[in-house]
């Protein structure tokens, strides 16, 4: 508007001056006297000009700053206004214009096929993805009542980091609330639909389920405090009782239709625990009776389930380096790992996360039988490049094992932690391992200046640290001893709640204790032959499997070990990168952990699955998002983003609407999971 | 400060430099111009043939250009200064925001009063009984689960509650989605709007406007958290039984109470319903004990085992007159919330053209409003010549508010005497709706006697007006004559009122009367009272057999509350399809209770004392036929006091319908009961109003 006005104004002026000019012409015709007068006048005009110039001069630094800010603001408001006025389907139009029409989201597509909501659905979120809010805090948390400390914008983590860390930590002895602090899980679907604004976790799945008629009465988010050990969620919050009651209620109010349970990540283990708990008799269990599961559960659709643990958990506990799941990594890529901030941040993070019992539920289970010994591992011979070729052929992967006789040096994945590259590669006979367990823990490193970021490493002393490094190589079994050594308090807490072995005799009455309930290798599945168990996970992303460590440059307040990022593989195709050996997986959970139970451990009637519950392995091959507009991808296979994978959502919706695993097409396998499972020598 | 000064100095010094520099430049320019002129002169000398005219024109053009340049600069500067101003504003604003955020949460020097929760926590009051909160009408959030294309992107966003931005963005779409089906009272096809679950459902109605938040916060201070505190959110637009039919809300509530009872060491539950939630919970009490097809099948002892106390806040047990005016002309807002949200927007004459019709059309699809229509007929609310509140002096009530702080009991006593002296101007509250001010006070013998029943039978043909159809209300189906007939009847009591509503809104009443009843039971043993439509009417239901259960009536008093209305016919406009409106010109004398066409009595701004107090004060007191097991009842009134200062927010001693939830005394009562105290321990009855006297006057068989 001002533009046009100005134009008009200018035109008017022009017209006026033209008139003036013509009149002046007349005057000039009349005589030259006027001209002289004009010349006299002109200096005065110039003076005026000078004054104006002076005014203009005041247009100084501050003014132009203001001017600039004003411009920016106005433009910003304008854009904001345009953005808000824009129809919300606009981005979609743009995408369609660029890439052609998008496929319908699975919910819409299946609705057209006539699917409607049938079975109630229960979501079990994983570690880290659920929100936590404050119910009681110290003074520094004033005004944060019922505000999210975890999830949401994380504003408080930046505003008052120390206060935040203090409130997020649990008690180091009990693994429960520290005195005066009550941090509780957010309840309802909002607990984990978005982890933070714009970063979906369950939201896409929820939206698609809603399309075929689901709503809050048929969907339930079993939110729990993911920092606690599983049994403690019942002790403190009665979470397991709530889930039981809620499932019972949903089944009752939906005409006796059994529930479809969809656990994700650590939620998989949590729900394993729940199934044992609910049928166990009352003081320790929920007293639901031996047929509770068969009465209330139709299917368990595990998404990215770390059944046998994840190696990441080890490095996370050991040196706080690998972020325990992809989410945190996505938020702060490199921020935590950054050398500048490392001085205190990592220690604090370690101190905080070591009070969380739940992280210990994900330490690799099954020891060397599953994860491989010093010289052997189920995944050996895995070549990332080879798989890519197979993908190009897009053929079934079953025969891919034939030409895998590789000429390269095999990777010893069984050595989960090794100190130095030579320790990771040389044959086991050449490695000299000095037992660290007898090493004396000196207290000479205890330094009062570091006390505020105290970690258990300070109790170890130089001797202890050296002893750890001199052992050179740790397998899944000895890693437990290692953790026991470096973090005795944490492991004391943790081993009261979790167990990592393989049961010899499942009828042993000791397995009635809750610490075994979340380990699939030490529990029996409930006797419910109608249940179907799905293992759904992404494949095609290199996933951390083993680490090469080094000792940190000895500074007193450092964590004494760190991943030796200087080690790289010989060529592009190598599995070694930045000191980490990778295998096939979904970026967080290796295929072995996610798939083994459904591919072999529970397949058919085994001792872990006495009633012969049917199991299905559904893999989703990772394809990065085609363009920016696609967001995090509709074919992603990574640990969290797989929840936006259209194929996975379609599977879930079909099962929720009543389909069985056979209807879906049974197994869908891209990786070598069956071959690897075969190699594992486990009595079934 | 020093730095600011320095900065300013810099900025003032610099221009001077600039000036000097500029002047030098200007000087240079001058020289150039002079040179040019000289050259021009030379040219004129050389080109003698050319006339002086041309030279002059050249000169003119020169100056013109200069002028234009100047103008441009001027205009530029206009925009510049605009930008400059905006920039300044922005910067200052940011600065203030930054300062605001960097401020410590509590200002030094200003000590906020200690919250009752913190105080009781220090006294050792700890969480004991699980607490269930039942929100009232319109305070609970509603979110979208499925909608028409116009709601693209609003999936699981709040349509009701929150910031209400969608009303402004797409008002028609919004109205369409909030409406229910006119026939069934359930979802219209293709639309699913559902109640927000959890504590967030009604902690804040809109950002900054608390409903339950203060109470929740105080409960948390003594140890409550989500595991022993539950918000029984339900879709408040539906009739109570329909919340079970569609959402199984009652089953969920039952299951949650059972779960909380079990997981909290078999401690009974304290239920805190507010406003319409009170009626909802009454309905629940009956539902839960009755056998399955219609009820919840909890068995006859369910309430006795699971419920310790029901602490009704601002309970509209016997309905509210506001509901009538709302249905009739959608004029009085059904609860105070909306009024405080947008004062005057709905009333405004300019926007009134369509807004009111739309609001009426939407609100009339909500069955729940019918649950708030006055119950008990003329026995409770008074007839043409009599009402239990008569003799109530409005000015006195106000005066009492002022002096109430100190000697409450004494003043109460003297007031009783004085109210009788003010009897000369008796407001006839029984006439809930009268057409014309005159009709509201003349003796009943002078009123025209038109039989409404007859009127109802002679159903007129419709005068459907196609241009107005988009904002269709049932009034469009009424002819002018019948509207005049309605107005000619002059006066309606709470009994004839129902006939009136049936006449003007037949469809709505047909739907709703299958779900609600407004009478008084003669014989409660009649098996018909097992039907769910009677469950939310305290005069047609028995309390469950739970002698240990305590029932509290907690409400504010001291605020003038709408009790009856003076109506007039609207000026006839084509699309003004609401033919009646409150005659806001009707004013009483100075001390009168008539103001703006509305007669006021004592209450909490929404619910008159009579409705909120009667059941606890008389209907259920002792062993009556409505309360066969003799559950104890307590009346706890909270005298309204406006907020002392701005910092007080909505007042820590407010008695208003919603604001009472921030009343310190009220919160303390709830906390103490939740922590195990009985009604006797918190002081039994606490009465400021005339409720006892009014209740005595009501002639009801108990």
Short mmCIF file of N, CA and C in Angstrom, two decimals, chain B residues 22-78:
data_model
loop_
_atom_site.label_atom_id
_atom_site.label_comp_id
_atom_site.label_asym_id
_atom_site.label_seq_id
_atom_site.Cartn_x
_atom_site.Cartn_y
_atom_site.Cartn_z
N UNK B 22 29.05 15.89 6.05
CA UNK B 22 28.02 16.10 5.04
C UNK B 22 28.15 17.50 4.45
N UNK B 23 28.38 18.45 5.34
CA UNK B 23 28.45 19.83 4.87
C UNK B 23 29.61 19.99 3.89
N UNK B 24 30.69 19.29 4.23
CA UNK B 24 31.83 19.35 3.31
C UNK B 24 31.41 18.80 1.95
N UNK B 25 30.73 17.67 2.08
CA UNK B 25 30.24 17.05 0.86
C UNK B 25 29.35 18.01 0.09
N UNK B 26 28.45 18.62 0.88
CA UNK B 26 27.52 19.55 0.26
C UNK B 26 28.26 20.68 -0.43
N UNK B 27 29.26 21.12 0.29
CA UNK B 27 30.06 22.21 -0.29
C UNK B 27 30.61 21.77 -1.63
N UNK B 28 31.10 20.54 -1.60
CA UNK B 28 31.64 19.99 -2.85
C UNK B 28 30.58 19.99 -3.92
N UNK B 29 29.42 19.57 -3.52
CA UNK B 29 28.32 19.51 -4.47
C UNK B 29 28.02 20.90 -5.02
N UNK B 30 28.00 21.84 -4.07
CA UNK B 30 27.72 23.21 -4.48
C UNK B 30 28.67 23.66 -5.58
N UNK B 31 29.91 23.36 -5.28
CA UNK B 31 30.93 23.75 -6.25
C UNK B 31 30.62 23.13 -7.60
N UNK B 32 30.33 21.86 -7.52
CA UNK B 32 30.03 21.17 -8.78
C UNK B 32 28.88 21.85 -9.50
N UNK B 33 27.86 22.13 -8.69
CA UNK B 33 26.68 22.74 -9.32
C UNK B 33 27.03 24.09 -9.94
N UNK B 34 27.83 24.80 -9.17
CA UNK B 34 28.23 26.10 -9.70
C UNK B 34 28.95 25.94 -11.03
N UNK B 35 29.82 24.92 -10.98
CA UNK B 35 30.56 24.67 -12.22
C UNK B 35 29.61 24.36 -13.36
N UNK B 36 28.65 23.51 -13.01
CA UNK B 36 27.66 23.14 -14.03
C UNK B 36 26.98 24.39 -14.57
N UNK B 37 26.55 25.19 -13.60
CA UNK B 37 25.85 26.40 -14.02
C UNK B 37 26.72 27.25 -14.93
N UNK B 38 27.97 27.30 -14.49
CA UNK B 38 28.93 28.08 -15.30
C UNK B 38 28.99 27.51 -16.70
N UNK B 39 29.10 26.17 -16.70
CA UNK B 39 29.20 25.54 -18.01
C UNK B 39 27.95 25.85 -18.84
N UNK B 40 26.82 25.78 -18.12
CA UNK B 40 25.58 26.06 -18.82
C UNK B 40 25.58 27.47 -19.37
N UNK B 41 26.05 28.35 -18.52
CA UNK B 41 26.10 29.75 -18.96
C UNK B 41 26.97 29.88 -20.20
N UNK B 42 28.08 29.12 -20.10
CA UNK B 42 28.99 29.17 -21.26
C UNK B 42 28.26 28.71 -22.51
N UNK B 43 27.50 27.59 -22.22
CA UNK B 43 26.77 27.06 -23.35
C UNK B 43 25.81 28.11 -23.90
N UNK B 44 25.10 28.75 -22.97
CA UNK B 44 24.13 29.76 -23.42
C UNK B 44 24.83 30.84 -24.22
N UNK B 45 26.03 31.12 -23.75
CA UNK B 45 26.79 32.14 -24.49
C UNK B 45 27.10 31.64 -25.90
N UNK B 46 27.56 30.38 -25.95
CA UNK B 46 27.97 29.84 -27.24
C UNK B 46 26.76 29.64 -28.16
N UNK B 47 25.68 29.20 -27.54
CA UNK B 47 24.50 28.96 -28.37
C UNK B 47 23.57 30.15 -28.26
N UNK B 48 23.94 31.19 -28.93
CA UNK B 48 23.19 32.44 -28.83
C UNK B 48 21.82 32.27 -29.48
N UNK B 49 21.81 31.40 -30.56
CA UNK B 49 20.57 31.23 -31.30
C UNK B 49 19.44 30.75 -30.39
N UNK B 50 19.83 29.86 -29.46
CA UNK B 50 18.80 29.30 -28.57
C UNK B 50 18.22 30.37 -27.66
N UNK B 51 16.97 30.32 -27.57
CA UNK B 51 16.29 31.37 -26.79
C UNK B 51 16.52 31.17 -25.30
N UNK B 52 16.22 32.25 -24.57
CA UNK B 52 16.36 32.19 -23.12
C UNK B 52 15.39 31.15 -22.54
N UNK B 53 14.26 30.99 -23.29
CA UNK B 53 13.23 30.07 -22.80
C UNK B 53 13.80 28.70 -22.46
N UNK B 54 14.55 28.23 -23.49
CA UNK B 54 15.04 26.87 -23.34
C UNK B 54 15.92 26.74 -22.11
N UNK B 55 16.79 27.72 -21.97
CA UNK B 55 17.68 27.72 -20.84
C UNK B 55 16.88 27.61 -19.54
N UNK B 56 15.85 28.48 -19.53
CA UNK B 56 15.00 28.47 -18.33
C UNK B 56 14.43 27.09 -18.07
N UNK B 57 13.97 26.45 -19.17
CA UNK B 57 13.36 25.15 -18.98
C UNK B 57 14.37 24.14 -18.40
N UNK B 58 15.57 24.22 -19.00
CA UNK B 58 16.62 23.34 -18.47
C UNK B 58 16.76 23.51 -16.98
N UNK B 59 16.85 24.75 -16.60
CA UNK B 59 16.98 25.05 -15.18
C UNK B 59 15.84 24.43 -14.38
N UNK B 60 14.65 24.64 -14.96
CA UNK B 60 13.48 24.09 -14.29
C UNK B 60 13.60 22.59 -14.09
N UNK B 61 13.97 21.95 -15.19
CA UNK B 61 14.09 20.51 -15.10
C UNK B 61 15.05 20.10 -14.00
N UNK B 62 16.14 20.82 -13.97
CA UNK B 62 17.14 20.55 -12.93
C UNK B 62 16.51 20.60 -11.55
N UNK B 63 15.85 21.70 -11.29
CA UNK B 63 15.27 21.86 -9.95
C UNK B 63 14.22 20.78 -9.72
N UNK B 64 13.49 20.50 -10.81
CA UNK B 64 12.45 19.49 -10.65
C UNK B 64 13.07 18.18 -10.15
N UNK B 65 14.12 17.80 -10.85
CA UNK B 65 14.78 16.55 -10.47
C UNK B 65 15.18 16.59 -9.01
N UNK B 66 15.76 17.71 -8.65
CA UNK B 66 16.20 17.83 -7.27
C UNK B 66 15.03 17.66 -6.33
N UNK B 67 13.96 18.34 -6.69
CA UNK B 67 12.79 18.27 -5.82
C UNK B 67 12.31 16.84 -5.68
N UNK B 68 12.26 16.18 -6.85
CA UNK B 68 11.82 14.79 -6.81
C UNK B 68 12.68 13.98 -5.87
N UNK B 69 13.97 14.18 -6.02
CA UNK B 69 14.89 13.46 -5.14
C UNK B 69 14.56 13.72 -3.69
N UNK B 70 14.34 14.97 -3.39
CA UNK B 70 14.01 15.32 -2.02
C UNK B 70 12.76 14.58 -1.57
N UNK B 71 11.75 14.63 -2.43
CA UNK B 71 10.47 14.01 -2.09
C UNK B 71 10.68 12.53 -1.77
N UNK B 72 11.43 11.91 -2.69
CA UNK B 72 11.69 10.49 -2.50
C UNK B 72 12.31 10.26 -1.14
N UNK B 73 13.28 11.09 -0.85
CA UNK B 73 13.97 10.92 0.42
C UNK B 73 12.98 11.06 1.56
N UNK B 74 12.14 12.06 1.43
CA UNK B 74 11.16 12.30 2.47
C UNK B 74 10.31 11.04 2.67
N UNK B 75 9.80 10.51 1.54
CA UNK B 75 8.91 9.38 1.67
C UNK B 75 9.64 8.16 2.20
N UNK B 76 10.82 8.00 1.69
CA UNK B 76 11.61 6.90 2.20
C UNK B 76 11.70 6.99 3.70
N UNK B 77 11.89 8.22 4.12
CA UNK B 77 12.12 8.38 5.55
C UNK B 77 10.86 8.03 6.31
N UNK B 78 9.72 8.22 5.67
CA UNK B 78 8.48 7.85 6.35
C UNK B 78 8.50 6.35 6.67
#
